[in-house]
């Protein structure tokens, strides 16, 4: 017998939003959720109109998130969780209010715009006992999970070096001046936070490095740049990292390098082997044991680990992608909401805090002349 | 305002089925359908139990498809369409009954096990005015649709040669003797039809060739083989094709070549250019204008055609895959069911007939000593 | 102590020739040969002038091959071998005269323009006891040799299917009408032989298939086409092959498919595994054992076989290419000339006969309506 | 009429040497050089014996380089240039003596073991008027030269970022303790210089960055590591770079990352486009104009620049590789020796000085706590 669907109320994600539809598809993919309420737009009327296109009942199409939380709290069939897909600066107030109102939270990254907010939120989540799921999409890819499991199983030996790149080119020109809504808020420190590329894609990269390595660096050294002139936040960043174990790492995060679409990759090496993965060809994980031929591991294929199999819906060589990775986060979230704390794979409030600690350390290191800076924990 | 969801009743697709879950995810992806009824299993009790896991109401969990059609026909909230995901030999009786009962049909390929059945079904669909959607998945890939549009727009010039390969290795050993349910019926002529590989993957390949070329061959020459000894149907087939225009084509369909997962590809060349696509890296379409550098076109990226954009849910470089391709078939089907005949991209009963004509011609050519054989239309 | 260099006299390979310089570089690469004589051009004066650019002594720069053979035969420091790099129709008379004059022969493919000539030449080589080396370049690639050794060692099990493609696009338009010298003779049956693409690239493909499989097919079925209108020879050919063992094969040889440079590939599958190689990325050999991950074997890297190591000059990942493959043929030829018969890897007169038997069978099969035709041996 | 061959005397490159044979093949490839003398080994007897295998006349097989320089200076047919392929610490004394004796020098990188030596040598080269060619192999690749020309022609616009990686794994274990001769001297500061990976592969990477960008960075920040414990020199290095123009750069040089053979790559981005090249697939250069599809440029193919064509021996898609790249350096060197200064593409003494300045700056930056350090010029 199937369990009832988890009821979601969404904040943000209206007409022009990019990530809102992704959340809705991901939530729907495995039929564990239903979207029953929402405050989809900063313009209440537009939000309500949009809600109708999603078959959200008109009485649950709210003008503001405050309104939604208040009204839902009183319903018998009230929502279980709030999905937050607004610009960054709203993550904190919405999540805070949602947790305080007794709802679970599923929130876009970065968790907040400052480290203090992130810590406050993590604290609040702990106090309320509610789940806080941070949608670090890329940890949902089966081959990323397989990489994590292989590293944990000692397949590459003692960690030597982690290289993560997250390269895009959609901000290669000043599109924020020509009307791209997503670019406008992402390059506005008041809305996105002080970090530009480091917040938008750098936090994904940092999280991916930690997720796969199973280890956090202790210090970093960052050089931030705004390669498009006139931009108020960094759009290009190189970050060096040090691990307590002596291992080294680097993150290159840039949104201004022509020819890069969503070119996220991780390469991780130990003394016994190496693993390499590129998000744009997510079904393929390269594995080499030192001195042996390179192997191309494929999702749900020969050599698949438990998590990679669990995270697969279709057989090997029937490509799954970004939406399925995202749906894996939701699937795990469903399990976690029903029986906390859920899978080790779910990015949570602690990960969110670490993401903001990363951003804070990057900003400090760069401000102080690219010096080694402790990543606070 | 959103339209109500189309109501589906599914036949087949129970516990151990492979393609049933794929249809359910694809149908759900864009929220245009809901699964409300089903006869999921040849064992009625097991089917009803399974229905519960899908949240299908117990009174709509039927023991047989006949029961379902009869009961649903009387309901006010009756299903709109029947989804057929049974072994091949049941496609015909189920589809026939469904069409006669006034329901639309969404059916797995191959349409039937014989050309006569296929023709009868196409005739019936025409007579009843109901939609018949054949789920030739691969036509749902945005880059396949883009290839079709580019060929139609003259980007490769006059057609010279089409090469399609559909290579797998899951039947490389006699797994039908060791319990693989899918292998058992697929290698049993009574259940799968006389064609083995030519029916199971060859019809996909043939359909893909026609879809992209925008042209059907008139004759073929086929050599079929059962490379795994003791097998009752072909598991490896090479087919040469001739087009009225003088163009040439070939299909290699094999399920016994180690190292091939679901290696479907199409390469199509004209006098001005060429296009190449591999299903295992579905986001990438190679395009070369004669005398110019090779270009790597990506879904929803620079140079995207209308259909590729329409078939995309997320930006370029956020990989979509097999499930999204499948969902594109469902999305188009939804449009077509609401306002027939719908998009040119939907594989329909005519395509089903052509698929069986292809199988029939392959069998005849091979039986007669690999001679050129007219593909009936 | 090093042995003295083998002395070469070249016929053809003058100013505008493409393959002449390749032979000279290949011969020079490992310092086992020196070019000391030549009749480089059908125009004697131009040939002598060209000889000077190669530092060939003026008295050994001959006007014709007959002149060269006569004069060299009388010298104490006479040439050891004649290199034939003329258009196809001259291979026979030059090789015949050279063998009769007591010289070894290194000859471009196809060996001759007819099967009768090829047989006569093979007979003559046997009678004279002289070496006849046919420069089937592609057998010189280390990874091709490794593939042959792996097949012979049973790594892929019992042969199932061999797929060879040799695709180009340089004849995609009627360049023979616009002055390309190479195209003029290659599309003229009087100079190239009756086979166009089947002779020019098809014989390479056929030889490669046999070289790697270690087995010759017994029958073939060919469909030849001249896809560029007005052309007197085939420029596109699809050939099916049957092996005595029951294995299947296919060759696609075409010179008119836009986007293909020198796209030669072989994929060979048995019941236990598969191997795949593309000439344009010659350092990489894909190997899959059924049920295991795909492996990327690299020249001189992990898993290298004896022949691949012997055929390497530099470490793995320092790319070797076409010229080194060609030089491997020359290197083996040097060994063979000194101590016949030399390595199993050297393409010889028997291979040449088989190449022409292949061409003859293709022409016969096509002429008779694409029927199965015995490949004479 | 051909010019006489340039006569070479080689120092080092005896029996077990890796790079000696590469130089000899490269020098021979285009027939512009002949090796007539040498002091091939630190053990004179062994060196003379080895010379015989190269057909070097016994009276020109010298026991030491001093002997060679003295004897050759007196001959009428004396050598034109000295090729230095010894361990690093001998580059300086041998080159100095050779220049002073009036010979041109062709020398392996790094030029010397210290910046002072490098400057002295550059000064000496200038004073003597002799050519000093530094064999930075990778600048010999046609697609690298094409990248340089495209950058210079403004194809990528204003420089934003250069990423160079040079990754290997042959030092992933302490092979210096198990007898690898190359590893022994390369990890011995007395023989290799203070820089390990930064000297051995880092200088190549730095040179490549400068060669393609057409611009030198002014400052760098380096973090060096010895990831294999007990090693006396760095085997892993991350270097950040700054250009006067505001552009950024990074070099990752490591010899201890499993799965990397000779994985040198450069990716260079401007405000209008990007170029990407991997040494292990050297025939392919990826080019993207911002907002357009990615293009795969191939050596000697569509879009080839003058230098790429000039640096090609065979048509596109007939792979050239490492030896041909090396031969391009020699070919240019031949031209330069005959009519100085020769091509802009030849790495010279100035490049050598910059390489050592790079090493010195890396060592200083790392020693001082990974701080920005001026690269001296």
XYZ file of N, CA and C in Angstrom, chain C residues 1-6 18 21-22 24-25 28-33 49 52-55 138 141 166 168 259-263 279-284 286 296 298 313-324 338, chain D residues 1-6 18 21-22 24-25 28-33 49 52-55 138 141 166 168 259-263 279-284 286 296 298 313-324 338:
318
model
N 76.399 -3.074 -32.869
C 76.736 -2.466 -34.168
C 75.501 -2.458 -35.074
N 75.277 -1.364 -35.694
C 74.095 -1.229 -36.535
C 74.333 -1.844 -37.912
N 73.277 -2.382 -38.477
C 73.385 -2.918 -39.836
C 73.346 -1.764 -40.834
N 73.862 -1.982 -42.017
C 73.770 -0.911 -43.022
C 72.313 -0.663 -43.395
N 72.063 0.554 -43.823
C 70.691 0.891 -44.218
C 70.314 0.154 -45.511
N 69.041 -0.156 -45.607
C 68.517 -0.780 -46.830
C 68.328 0.319 -47.866
N 50.820 12.604 -52.905
C 50.423 12.658 -51.514
C 51.121 11.585 -50.701
N 55.653 11.302 -50.088
C 56.335 11.841 -48.902
C 56.084 10.996 -47.655
N 54.902 10.445 -47.558
C 54.587 9.608 -46.403
C 55.528 8.405 -46.358
N 58.466 8.226 -47.662
C 59.837 8.651 -47.373
C 60.030 8.929 -45.886
N 59.044 9.584 -45.277
C 59.164 9.834 -43.830
C 59.141 8.513 -43.064
N 62.320 6.703 -43.212
C 63.391 7.392 -42.512
C 63.249 7.303 -40.990
N 62.025 7.174 -40.535
C 61.722 7.305 -39.101
C 62.679 6.514 -38.206
N 62.905 5.261 -38.545
C 63.721 4.433 -37.659
C 65.125 4.189 -38.211
N 65.448 4.898 -39.247
C 66.807 4.920 -39.772
C 67.287 3.553 -40.285
N 66.378 2.796 -40.806
C 66.769 1.508 -41.370
C 66.875 1.554 -42.900
N 66.478 2.657 -43.518
C 66.460 2.758 -44.981
C 67.142 4.041 -45.431
N 64.514 16.727 -61.551
C 64.569 17.963 -60.779
C 64.095 17.707 -59.346
N 66.540 15.941 -56.958
C 67.561 16.780 -56.328
C 67.089 17.320 -54.986
N 65.806 17.589 -54.880
C 65.287 18.104 -53.606
C 65.343 17.040 -52.522
N 65.497 15.809 -52.957
C 65.576 14.709 -51.986
C 67.019 14.270 -51.754
N 67.954 14.972 -52.355
C 69.372 14.637 -52.262
C 69.685 13.277 -52.906
N 47.237 0.699 -41.936
C 46.499 0.679 -40.688
C 46.864 -0.513 -39.816
N 49.357 0.326 -36.896
C 49.009 0.982 -35.629
C 49.150 -0.008 -34.469
N 34.988 2.737 -43.423
C 36.036 3.649 -43.894
C 35.308 4.760 -44.640
N 35.022 8.824 -45.837
C 35.713 10.074 -46.156
C 34.704 11.013 -46.808
N 31.616 15.381 -43.470
C 31.944 15.359 -42.044
C 32.904 14.244 -41.685
N 33.172 13.363 -42.648
C 34.112 12.276 -42.408
C 35.444 12.583 -43.085
N 36.481 12.661 -42.287
C 37.815 12.950 -42.821
C 38.476 11.676 -43.302
N 38.944 10.912 -42.359
C 39.562 9.628 -42.705
C 39.098 8.648 -41.639
N 37.795 8.528 -41.595
C 37.099 7.879 -40.500
C 37.031 6.364 -40.687
N 40.419 5.122 -36.162
C 41.716 5.591 -36.650
C 41.999 7.026 -36.282
N 40.955 7.843 -36.182
C 41.216 9.253 -35.908
C 41.623 9.492 -34.456
N 41.429 8.513 -33.609
C 41.940 8.549 -32.227
C 42.686 7.235 -31.992
N 43.822 7.100 -32.680
C 44.427 5.773 -32.828
C 45.079 5.236 -31.569
N 45.257 6.077 -30.572
C 45.919 5.640 -29.358
C 44.982 4.910 -28.415
N 43.716 4.884 -28.759
C 42.698 4.387 -27.831
C 42.020 3.134 -28.388
N 39.052 0.508 -27.179
C 38.024 0.197 -26.186
C 37.858 -1.309 -26.077
N 39.372 1.618 -21.385
C 40.055 2.368 -22.429
C 41.536 2.003 -22.386
N 45.291 2.070 -23.748
C 46.071 3.049 -24.479
C 47.430 2.489 -24.877
N 57.278 3.890 -30.001
C 58.567 4.575 -29.863
C 58.626 5.426 -28.600
N 57.487 5.881 -28.166
C 57.448 6.784 -27.013
C 56.442 6.255 -25.999
N 56.531 6.762 -24.771
C 55.645 6.246 -23.727
C 54.172 6.528 -24.021
N 53.318 5.807 -23.352
C 51.877 6.045 -23.422
C 51.587 7.528 -23.216
N 50.547 7.985 -23.881
C 50.039 9.348 -23.697
C 50.901 10.415 -24.353
N 51.917 9.986 -25.072
C 52.651 10.874 -25.975
C 52.247 10.403 -27.368
N 51.219 11.015 -27.946
C 50.540 10.409 -29.085
C 51.436 10.067 -30.278
N 51.344 8.827 -30.714
C 51.889 8.448 -32.008
C 50.720 8.419 -32.996
N 51.038 8.414 -34.279
C 49.947 8.512 -35.240
C 50.201 7.761 -36.522
N 49.684 8.340 -37.570
C 49.679 7.732 -38.894
C 51.089 7.473 -39.407
N 51.966 8.435 -39.232
C 53.327 8.252 -39.757
C 54.067 7.166 -38.999
N 53.840 7.072 -37.718
C 54.482 6.023 -36.930
C 53.903 4.651 -37.298
N 65.809 -8.516 -44.370
C 67.074 -9.076 -43.895
C 66.936 -10.555 -43.535
N 67.051 22.404 -55.539
C 68.197 21.685 -54.951
C 68.130 21.751 -53.428
N 68.362 20.661 -52.835
C 68.256 20.597 -51.377
C 69.521 21.122 -50.717
N 69.358 21.732 -49.567
C 70.530 22.191 -48.803
C 71.154 21.001 -48.091
N 72.455 21.119 -47.783
C 73.079 20.014 -47.035
C 72.428 19.882 -45.650
N 72.495 18.686 -45.120
C 71.909 18.458 -43.799
C 72.752 19.157 -42.721
N 72.082 19.608 -41.692
C 72.772 20.215 -40.556
C 73.348 19.088 -39.712
N 65.321 8.332 -22.307
C 63.981 8.395 -22.867
C 63.893 9.436 -23.961
N 66.236 9.304 -27.909
C 65.679 8.759 -29.152
C 64.630 9.663 -29.768
N 63.882 10.349 -28.934
C 62.864 11.263 -29.450
C 63.524 12.365 -30.267
N 66.369 12.216 -31.757
C 66.954 11.661 -32.993
C 65.882 11.426 -34.056
N 64.740 10.917 -33.637
C 63.666 10.725 -34.615
C 63.184 12.071 -35.138
N 65.437 13.548 -37.606
C 65.476 12.796 -38.865
C 64.205 12.967 -39.696
N 63.121 13.232 -39.022
C 61.794 13.200 -39.674
C 61.759 13.936 -41.005
N 62.288 15.159 -41.045
C 62.170 15.942 -42.274
C 63.490 16.024 -43.035
N 64.438 15.218 -42.618
C 65.690 15.044 -43.350
C 66.517 16.321 -43.462
N 66.434 17.167 -42.460
C 67.236 18.387 -42.487
C 68.486 18.253 -41.607
N 68.599 17.162 -40.871
C 69.717 16.994 -39.938
C 70.365 15.628 -40.138
N 80.113 2.513 -27.452
C 79.414 1.320 -27.929
C 78.016 1.691 -28.458
N 77.844 3.293 -31.932
C 77.896 2.385 -33.086
C 76.508 1.950 -33.512
N 75.621 1.833 -32.563
C 74.249 1.427 -32.927
C 73.548 2.529 -33.702
N 74.093 3.734 -33.590
C 73.494 4.862 -34.311
C 74.240 5.164 -35.605
N 75.219 4.332 -35.933
C 76.059 4.526 -37.121
C 76.903 5.816 -37.030
N 55.706 21.016 -26.885
C 54.270 21.188 -27.102
C 53.945 22.381 -27.977
N 53.119 21.468 -31.697
C 51.848 20.907 -32.186
C 51.127 21.928 -33.072
N 49.087 20.143 -16.295
C 50.020 19.124 -16.782
C 50.050 18.045 -15.701
N 50.419 13.985 -14.558
C 50.969 12.663 -14.828
C 50.772 11.797 -13.583
N 45.834 7.889 -13.054
C 44.920 7.963 -14.191
C 45.345 8.979 -15.227
N 46.351 9.790 -14.870
C 46.847 10.798 -15.800
C 48.170 10.338 -16.395
N 48.175 10.188 -17.717
C 49.381 9.741 -18.396
C 50.298 10.912 -18.680
N 49.927 11.693 -19.652
C 50.691 12.888 -19.991
C 49.667 13.952 -20.346
N 48.849 14.214 -19.355
C 47.626 14.976 -19.537
C 47.879 16.474 -19.427
N 46.556 17.586 -24.948
C 47.687 16.974 -25.637
C 47.455 15.535 -26.015
N 46.663 14.822 -25.239
C 46.463 13.406 -25.548
C 45.556 13.185 -26.754
N 44.863 14.217 -27.178
C 44.099 14.202 -28.436
C 44.505 15.443 -29.226
N 45.753 15.438 -29.677
C 46.364 16.698 -30.122
C 45.844 17.234 -31.443
N 45.096 16.413 -32.164
C 44.603 16.856 -33.468
C 43.357 17.707 -33.366
N 42.845 17.862 -32.158
C 41.540 18.487 -31.966
C 41.673 19.770 -31.150
N 39.145 22.706 -29.697
C 37.766 23.163 -29.538
C 37.730 24.680 -29.538
N 34.740 21.863 -33.517
C 35.892 20.989 -33.358
C 36.814 21.206 -34.549
N 40.189 20.742 -36.633
C 41.141 19.651 -36.739
C 42.348 20.066 -37.578
N 52.304 17.476 -42.008
C 52.916 16.674 -43.075
C 51.890 15.883 -43.867
N 50.800 15.560 -43.226
C 49.785 14.725 -43.874
C 48.418 15.390 -43.749
N 47.466 14.940 -44.564
C 46.147 15.585 -44.547
C 45.451 15.434 -43.198
N 44.466 16.259 -42.984
C 43.614 16.162 -41.801
C 43.132 14.735 -41.625
N 42.963 14.342 -40.377
C 42.370 13.037 -40.025
C 43.319 11.865 -40.250
N 44.544 12.145 -40.615
C 45.617 11.163 -40.593
C 46.508 11.611 -39.433
N 46.250 11.081 -38.250
C 46.790 11.690 -37.031
C 48.302 11.883 -37.002
N 48.698 13.110 -36.714
C 50.080 13.375 -36.350
C 50.130 13.464 -34.825
N 51.339 13.383 -34.264
C 51.397 13.342 -32.818
C 52.630 14.002 -32.245
N 53.071 13.425 -31.178
C 54.151 13.965 -30.371
C 55.459 14.070 -31.164
N 55.780 13.034 -31.918
C 57.047 13.063 -32.655
C 57.014 14.112 -33.763
N 55.872 14.270 -34.378
C 55.763 15.292 -35.423
C 55.829 16.685 -34.804
N 69.959 28.268 -40.319
C 70.416 28.729 -41.629
C 70.200 30.218 -41.816
